[in-house]
XYZ file of C-alpha atoms in Angstrom:
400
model
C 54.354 -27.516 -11.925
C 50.758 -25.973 -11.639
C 49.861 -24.356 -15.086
C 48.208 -20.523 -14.416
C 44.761 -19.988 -15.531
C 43.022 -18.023 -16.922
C 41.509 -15.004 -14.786
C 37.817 -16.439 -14.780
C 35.260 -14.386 -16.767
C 33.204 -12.392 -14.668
C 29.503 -12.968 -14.091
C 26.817 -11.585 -16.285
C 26.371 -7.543 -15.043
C 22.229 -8.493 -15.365
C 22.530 -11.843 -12.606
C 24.686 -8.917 -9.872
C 22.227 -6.217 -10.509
C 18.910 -8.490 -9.875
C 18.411 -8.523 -6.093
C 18.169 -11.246 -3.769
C 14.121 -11.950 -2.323
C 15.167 -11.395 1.124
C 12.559 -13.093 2.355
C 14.122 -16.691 1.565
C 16.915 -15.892 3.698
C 14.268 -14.993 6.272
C 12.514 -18.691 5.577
C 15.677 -20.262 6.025
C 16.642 -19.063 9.058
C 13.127 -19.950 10.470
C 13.395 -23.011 9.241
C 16.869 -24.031 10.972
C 15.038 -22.809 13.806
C 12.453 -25.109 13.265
C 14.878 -27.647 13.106
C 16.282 -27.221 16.260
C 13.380 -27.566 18.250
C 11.528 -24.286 18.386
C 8.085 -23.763 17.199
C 7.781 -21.069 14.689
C 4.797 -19.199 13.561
C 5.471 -18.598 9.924
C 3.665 -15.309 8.391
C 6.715 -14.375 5.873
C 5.786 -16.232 3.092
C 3.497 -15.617 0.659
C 2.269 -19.452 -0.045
C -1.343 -20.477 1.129
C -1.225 -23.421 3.710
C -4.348 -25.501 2.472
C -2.914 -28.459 0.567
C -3.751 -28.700 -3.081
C -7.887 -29.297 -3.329
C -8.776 -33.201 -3.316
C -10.173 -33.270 -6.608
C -6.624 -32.150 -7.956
C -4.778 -34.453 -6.808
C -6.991 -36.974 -8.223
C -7.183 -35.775 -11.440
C -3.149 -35.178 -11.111
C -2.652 -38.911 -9.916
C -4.911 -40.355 -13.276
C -3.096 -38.368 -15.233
C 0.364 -39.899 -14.492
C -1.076 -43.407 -14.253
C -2.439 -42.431 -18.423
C 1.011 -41.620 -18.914
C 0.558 -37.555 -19.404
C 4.138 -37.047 -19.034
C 5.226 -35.815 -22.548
C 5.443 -32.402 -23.271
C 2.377 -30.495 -24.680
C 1.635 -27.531 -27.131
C 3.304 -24.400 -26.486
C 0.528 -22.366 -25.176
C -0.997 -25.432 -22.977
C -2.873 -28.092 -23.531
C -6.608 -27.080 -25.703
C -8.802 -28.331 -22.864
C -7.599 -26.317 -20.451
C -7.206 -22.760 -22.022
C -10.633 -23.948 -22.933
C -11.536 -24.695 -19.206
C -9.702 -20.777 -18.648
C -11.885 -19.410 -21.094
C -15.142 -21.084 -19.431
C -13.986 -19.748 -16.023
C -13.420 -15.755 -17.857
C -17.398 -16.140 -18.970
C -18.460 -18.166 -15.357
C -16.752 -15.205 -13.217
C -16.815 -12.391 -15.634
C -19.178 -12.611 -17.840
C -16.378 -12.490 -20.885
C -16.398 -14.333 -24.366
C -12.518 -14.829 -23.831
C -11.320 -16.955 -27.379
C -9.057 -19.807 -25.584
C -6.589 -19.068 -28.469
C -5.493 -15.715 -26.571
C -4.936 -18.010 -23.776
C -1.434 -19.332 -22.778
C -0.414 -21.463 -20.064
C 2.870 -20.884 -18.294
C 4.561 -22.332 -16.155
C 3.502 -20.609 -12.965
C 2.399 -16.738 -12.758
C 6.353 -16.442 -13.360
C 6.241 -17.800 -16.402
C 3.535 -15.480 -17.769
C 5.470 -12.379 -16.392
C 8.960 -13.551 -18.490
C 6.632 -13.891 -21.864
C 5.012 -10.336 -21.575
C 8.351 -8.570 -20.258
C 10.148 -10.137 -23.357
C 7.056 -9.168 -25.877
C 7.236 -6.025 -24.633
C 10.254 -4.207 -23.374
C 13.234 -3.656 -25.384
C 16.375 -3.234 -23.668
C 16.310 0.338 -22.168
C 13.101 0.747 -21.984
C 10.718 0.317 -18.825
C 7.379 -0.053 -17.467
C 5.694 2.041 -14.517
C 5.330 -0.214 -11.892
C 4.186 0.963 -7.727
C 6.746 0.902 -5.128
C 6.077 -1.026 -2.868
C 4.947 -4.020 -5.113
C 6.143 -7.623 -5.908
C 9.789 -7.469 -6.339
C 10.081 -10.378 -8.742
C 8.558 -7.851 -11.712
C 11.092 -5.529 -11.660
C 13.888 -8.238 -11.866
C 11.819 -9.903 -14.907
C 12.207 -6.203 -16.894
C 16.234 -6.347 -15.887
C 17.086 -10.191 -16.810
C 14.878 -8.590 -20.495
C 17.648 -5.915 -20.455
C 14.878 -3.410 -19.153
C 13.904 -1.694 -16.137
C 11.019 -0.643 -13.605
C 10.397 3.045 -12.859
C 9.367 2.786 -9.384
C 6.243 5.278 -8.773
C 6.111 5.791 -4.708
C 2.787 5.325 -3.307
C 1.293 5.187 -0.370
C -2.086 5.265 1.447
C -3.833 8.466 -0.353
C -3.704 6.003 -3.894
C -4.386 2.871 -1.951
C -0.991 1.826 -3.033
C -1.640 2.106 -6.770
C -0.858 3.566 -9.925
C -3.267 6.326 -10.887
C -3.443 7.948 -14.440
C -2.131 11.374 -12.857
C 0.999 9.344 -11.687
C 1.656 8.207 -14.678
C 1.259 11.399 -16.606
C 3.670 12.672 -13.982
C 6.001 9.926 -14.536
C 6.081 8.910 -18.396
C 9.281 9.828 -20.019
C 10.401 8.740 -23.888
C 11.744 5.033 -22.427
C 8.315 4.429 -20.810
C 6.720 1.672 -22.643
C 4.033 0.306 -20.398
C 3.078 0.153 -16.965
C 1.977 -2.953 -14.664
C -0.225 -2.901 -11.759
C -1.360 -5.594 -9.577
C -5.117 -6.236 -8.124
C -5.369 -7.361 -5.886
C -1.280 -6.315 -4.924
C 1.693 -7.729 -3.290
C 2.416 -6.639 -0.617
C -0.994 -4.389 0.313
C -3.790 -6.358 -0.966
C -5.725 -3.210 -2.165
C -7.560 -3.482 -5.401
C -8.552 -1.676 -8.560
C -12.508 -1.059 -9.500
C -13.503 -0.729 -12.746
C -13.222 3.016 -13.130
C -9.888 2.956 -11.884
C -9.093 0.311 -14.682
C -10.523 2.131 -17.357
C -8.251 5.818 -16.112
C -5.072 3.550 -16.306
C -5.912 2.184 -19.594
C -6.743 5.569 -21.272
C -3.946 6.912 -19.656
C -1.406 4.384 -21.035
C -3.539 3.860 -24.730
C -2.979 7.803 -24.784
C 0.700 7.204 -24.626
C 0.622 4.463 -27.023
C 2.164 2.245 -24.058
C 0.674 -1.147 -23.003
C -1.137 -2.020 -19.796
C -0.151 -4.927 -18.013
C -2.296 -6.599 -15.158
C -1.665 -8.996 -12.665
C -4.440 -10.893 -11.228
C -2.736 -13.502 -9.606
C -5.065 -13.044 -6.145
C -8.444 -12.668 -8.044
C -10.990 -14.913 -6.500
C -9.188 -13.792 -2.537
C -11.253 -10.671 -2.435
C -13.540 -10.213 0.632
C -17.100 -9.225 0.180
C -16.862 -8.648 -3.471
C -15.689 -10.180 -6.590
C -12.663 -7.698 -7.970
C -13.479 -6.978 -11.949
C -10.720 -8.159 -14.391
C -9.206 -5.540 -16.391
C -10.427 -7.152 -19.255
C -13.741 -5.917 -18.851
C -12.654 -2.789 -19.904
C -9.969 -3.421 -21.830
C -9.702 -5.772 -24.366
C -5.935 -5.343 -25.605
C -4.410 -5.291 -21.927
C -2.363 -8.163 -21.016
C -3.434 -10.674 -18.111
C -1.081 -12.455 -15.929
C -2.859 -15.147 -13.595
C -1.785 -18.402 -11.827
C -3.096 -21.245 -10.255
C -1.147 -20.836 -7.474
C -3.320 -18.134 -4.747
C -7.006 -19.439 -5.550
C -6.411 -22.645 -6.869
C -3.637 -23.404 -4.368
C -1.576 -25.542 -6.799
C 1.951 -23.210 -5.138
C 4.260 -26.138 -6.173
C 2.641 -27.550 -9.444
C 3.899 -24.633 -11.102
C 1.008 -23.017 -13.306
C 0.089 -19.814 -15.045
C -1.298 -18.558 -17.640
C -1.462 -15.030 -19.803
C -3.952 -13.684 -21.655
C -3.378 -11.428 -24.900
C -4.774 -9.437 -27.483
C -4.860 -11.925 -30.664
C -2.187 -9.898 -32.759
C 0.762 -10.722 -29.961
C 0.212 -14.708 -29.400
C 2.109 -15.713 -32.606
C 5.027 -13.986 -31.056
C 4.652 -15.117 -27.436
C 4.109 -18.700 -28.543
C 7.221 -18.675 -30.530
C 8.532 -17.009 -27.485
C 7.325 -19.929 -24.817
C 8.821 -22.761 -27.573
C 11.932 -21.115 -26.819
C 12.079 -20.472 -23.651
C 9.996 -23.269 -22.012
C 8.473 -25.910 -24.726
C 5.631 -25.749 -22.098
C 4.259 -25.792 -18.437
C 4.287 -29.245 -16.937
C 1.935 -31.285 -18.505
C 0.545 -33.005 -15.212
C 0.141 -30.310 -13.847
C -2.183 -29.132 -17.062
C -4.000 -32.432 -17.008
C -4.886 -32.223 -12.853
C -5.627 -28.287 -13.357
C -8.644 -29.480 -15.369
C -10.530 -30.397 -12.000
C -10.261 -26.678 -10.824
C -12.873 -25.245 -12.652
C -15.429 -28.639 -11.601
C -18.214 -27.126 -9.181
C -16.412 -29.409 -6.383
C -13.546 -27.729 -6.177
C -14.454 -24.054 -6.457
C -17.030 -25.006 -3.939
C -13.795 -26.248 -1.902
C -11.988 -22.863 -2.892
C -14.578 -20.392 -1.820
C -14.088 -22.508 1.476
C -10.735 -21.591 1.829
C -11.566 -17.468 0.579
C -14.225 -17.101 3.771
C -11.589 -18.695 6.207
C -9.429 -16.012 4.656
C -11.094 -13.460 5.069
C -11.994 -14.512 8.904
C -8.307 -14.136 9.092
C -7.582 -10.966 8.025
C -10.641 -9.698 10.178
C -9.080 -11.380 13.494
C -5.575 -10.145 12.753
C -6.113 -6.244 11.657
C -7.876 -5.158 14.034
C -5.699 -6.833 16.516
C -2.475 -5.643 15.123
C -3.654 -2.041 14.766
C -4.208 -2.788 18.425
C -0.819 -3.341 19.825
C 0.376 -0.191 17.372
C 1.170 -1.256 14.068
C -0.215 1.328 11.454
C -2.526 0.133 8.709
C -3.854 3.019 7.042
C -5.896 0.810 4.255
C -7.744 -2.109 4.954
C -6.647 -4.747 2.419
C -9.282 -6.114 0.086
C -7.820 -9.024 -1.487
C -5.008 -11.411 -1.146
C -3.830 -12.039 2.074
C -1.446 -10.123 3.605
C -0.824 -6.896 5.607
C 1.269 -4.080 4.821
C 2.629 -2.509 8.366
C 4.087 0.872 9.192
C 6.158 0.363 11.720
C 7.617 3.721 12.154
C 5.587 3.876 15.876
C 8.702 1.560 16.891
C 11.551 1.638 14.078
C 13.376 3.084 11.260
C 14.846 -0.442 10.825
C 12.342 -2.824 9.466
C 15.286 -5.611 9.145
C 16.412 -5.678 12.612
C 12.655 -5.120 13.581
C 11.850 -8.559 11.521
C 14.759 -10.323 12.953
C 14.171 -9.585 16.591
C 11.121 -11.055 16.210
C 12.645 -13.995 14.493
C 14.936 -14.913 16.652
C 13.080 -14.189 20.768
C 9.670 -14.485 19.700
C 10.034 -17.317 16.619
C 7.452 -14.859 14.797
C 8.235 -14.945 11.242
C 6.977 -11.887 8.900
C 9.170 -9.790 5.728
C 10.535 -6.448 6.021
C 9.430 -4.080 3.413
C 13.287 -3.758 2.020
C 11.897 -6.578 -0.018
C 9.293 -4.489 -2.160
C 10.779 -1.395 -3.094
C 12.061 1.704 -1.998
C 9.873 3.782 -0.667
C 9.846 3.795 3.264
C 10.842 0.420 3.111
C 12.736 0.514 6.530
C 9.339 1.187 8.019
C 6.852 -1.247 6.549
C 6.374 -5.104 7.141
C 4.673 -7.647 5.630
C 2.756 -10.117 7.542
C 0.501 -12.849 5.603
C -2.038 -14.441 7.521
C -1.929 -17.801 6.199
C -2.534 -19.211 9.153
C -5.202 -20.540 10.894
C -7.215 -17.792 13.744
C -5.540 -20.061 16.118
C -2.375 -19.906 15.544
C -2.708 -16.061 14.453
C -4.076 -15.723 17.879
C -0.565 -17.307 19.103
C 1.075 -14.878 16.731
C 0.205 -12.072 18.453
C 0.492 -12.890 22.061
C 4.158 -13.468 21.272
C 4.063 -10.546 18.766
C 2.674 -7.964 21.812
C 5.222 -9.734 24.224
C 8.034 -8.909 21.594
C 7.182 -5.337 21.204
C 7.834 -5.145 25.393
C 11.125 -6.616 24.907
C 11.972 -4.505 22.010
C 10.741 -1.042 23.439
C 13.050 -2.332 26.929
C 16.230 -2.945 24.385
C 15.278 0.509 22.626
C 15.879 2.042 25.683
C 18.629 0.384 27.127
């Protein structure tokens, strides 16, 4: 005789109310595609596709043969929050102490230490909509929230001090903005850093910054936010510049007072970020290899002036030219209120590959793509031949 169980206890109410990054679903499809013998152009994801730099690897592959495979400090190994700090006074022209340096594992990492410093359950940041969806789900698994703030165009996609006058209530706590941002690639100059942070120090709420895409900024170098403020937070990663996507690296920088508590915080909830991965990270900062990475940053920004232009061109709508990072924030409206389907017809008859704004936010979502050009001007080229011969097939099925 079977013996009745126990109803099972239901899953936590935090993992059902974090969404799903639709784009993976997205990858996978185009990947069984892939697999089954079509060639697909793949502009959904927002990974670079240089391999890691040669000098990297190297210093990655001595490293294991030395046996640097234990764990290491908390907040990363000495030499490189050192090497960090060097790069803060090379680029910036900051005297950054590397003991208000911590290395996480990946940008990720740095976002889970500041949303658990900093946001008690209830409570919530200011953050744009759209923007990178993985921030708000940080403040939920913390027990907090995002206030979305729509923007659009007028704001360059941003957080401005009047929105956040406008949007402050007694749970606000902070806000976080992104420069250059996912998914827009527009960027904050220093008088726009220096509104936000008198605008939040007026409220007695912390400013949090993610510069995960300084160093991809076209025709410019985009100031950190530590130039004009000293007690914001920093979240960067080696991931976007540096190009080390799967070595998993980050780091955080913060004001002297809080790194007690987010070291005791990392012990906890990491021991540390791979310690390879430390050890070959060394070699970015080596004149080689940033000569290597500026490389990559023009061919970038060839990129993004081949496919705007062209895209505006067959009728998608992109009302600010994107300064940073690599990607390009559609309207789509010209053609759909359905950004999903939009994405997926293209998918599936054109084996075009690009992210439907559902996965960013809110705010017009169903009429807003992302496409990343991290792909060569060749194969962009490709892109939108079959892109312009999609938009015939879709305006034929519109009407049918």
């Amino acid at each position: 005789m079977n013996t009745p169980h126990a109803p099972q206890a239901p899953y936590s109410r935090r993992s059902q109310e974090i969404a799903p990054f639709h784009v993976m679903s997205l990858l996978a499809r185009a990947n069984a595609l892939e697999q089954a013998g079509h060639d697909v152009i793949h502009l959904e994801i927002g990974e670079p596709d240089f391999t890691t730099a040669e000098p990297i690897i190297r210093a990655g592959q001595a490293a294991l043969a030395a046996g640097h495979t234990r764990y290491t400090a908390a907040r990363g190994l000495p030499a490189l929050r050192q090497a960090i700090a060097g790069f803060y006074g090379q680029r910036y022209n900051l005297d950054i102490d590397p003991e208000r340096i911590l290395v996480t594992p990946g940008g990720s990492g740095a976002l889970l230490l500041a949303s658990s410093l900093l946001v008690d359950p209830n409570k919530h940041w200011l953050l744009a909509d759209p923007g990178y969806p993985c921030n708000r789900h940080f403040l939920r698994l913390v027990e907090g929230a995002a206030q979305l703030v729509p923007v659009g165009p007028d704001s360059g996609y941003q957080l401005t001090p009047e929105s956040i006058a406008a949007n402050w209530n007694a749970a606000s706590v902070g806000a976080l903005v992104a420069s250059p941002a996912n998914p827009t690639g527009t960027t904050l100059d220093a008088g726009q850093l220096t509104g936000l942070s008198a605008a939040l120090k007026e409220r007695s709420g912390h400013l949090v910054v993610d510069e995960i895409y300084h160093g991809l900024t076209y025709g410019f170098d985009a100031p950190s936010v530590l130039e004009v403020d000293d007690e914001a937070f920093v979240l960067n990663s080696f991931s976007k510049y540096f190009g080390m996507t799967g070595w998993r690296l980050g780091w955080l920088v913060a004001p002297p007072r809080a790194v007690p508590e987010l070291e005791k915080l990392a012990q906890n909830l990491y021991i540390s970020a791979p310690s390879m991965a430390q050890h070959a990270a060394l070699a970015c900062f080596e004149p080689e290899t940033i000569a290597i990475f500026e490389q990559r940053r023009e061919q970038f920004r060839q990129r993004r002036d081949y496919l705007l232009p062209a895209l505006r061109e067959l009728g998608f709508r992109i009302d600010v030219e994107p300064q940073g990072a690599f990607y390009l924030y559609c309207d789509v409206s010209a053609f759909t209120d359905d950004a999903q389907a939009f994405c997926a017809h293209f998918l599936e008859t054109e084996h075009v590959a690009f992210t439907p704004g559902l996965d960013f936010g809110n705010y017009r979502a169903n009429q807003h793509v992302r496409i990343a050009y991290t792909q060569d001007v060749g194969r962009l080229q490709e892109a939108v031949k079959w892109i312009g011969r999609g938009l015939e097939r879709w305006g034929r099925r519109a009407e049918s």
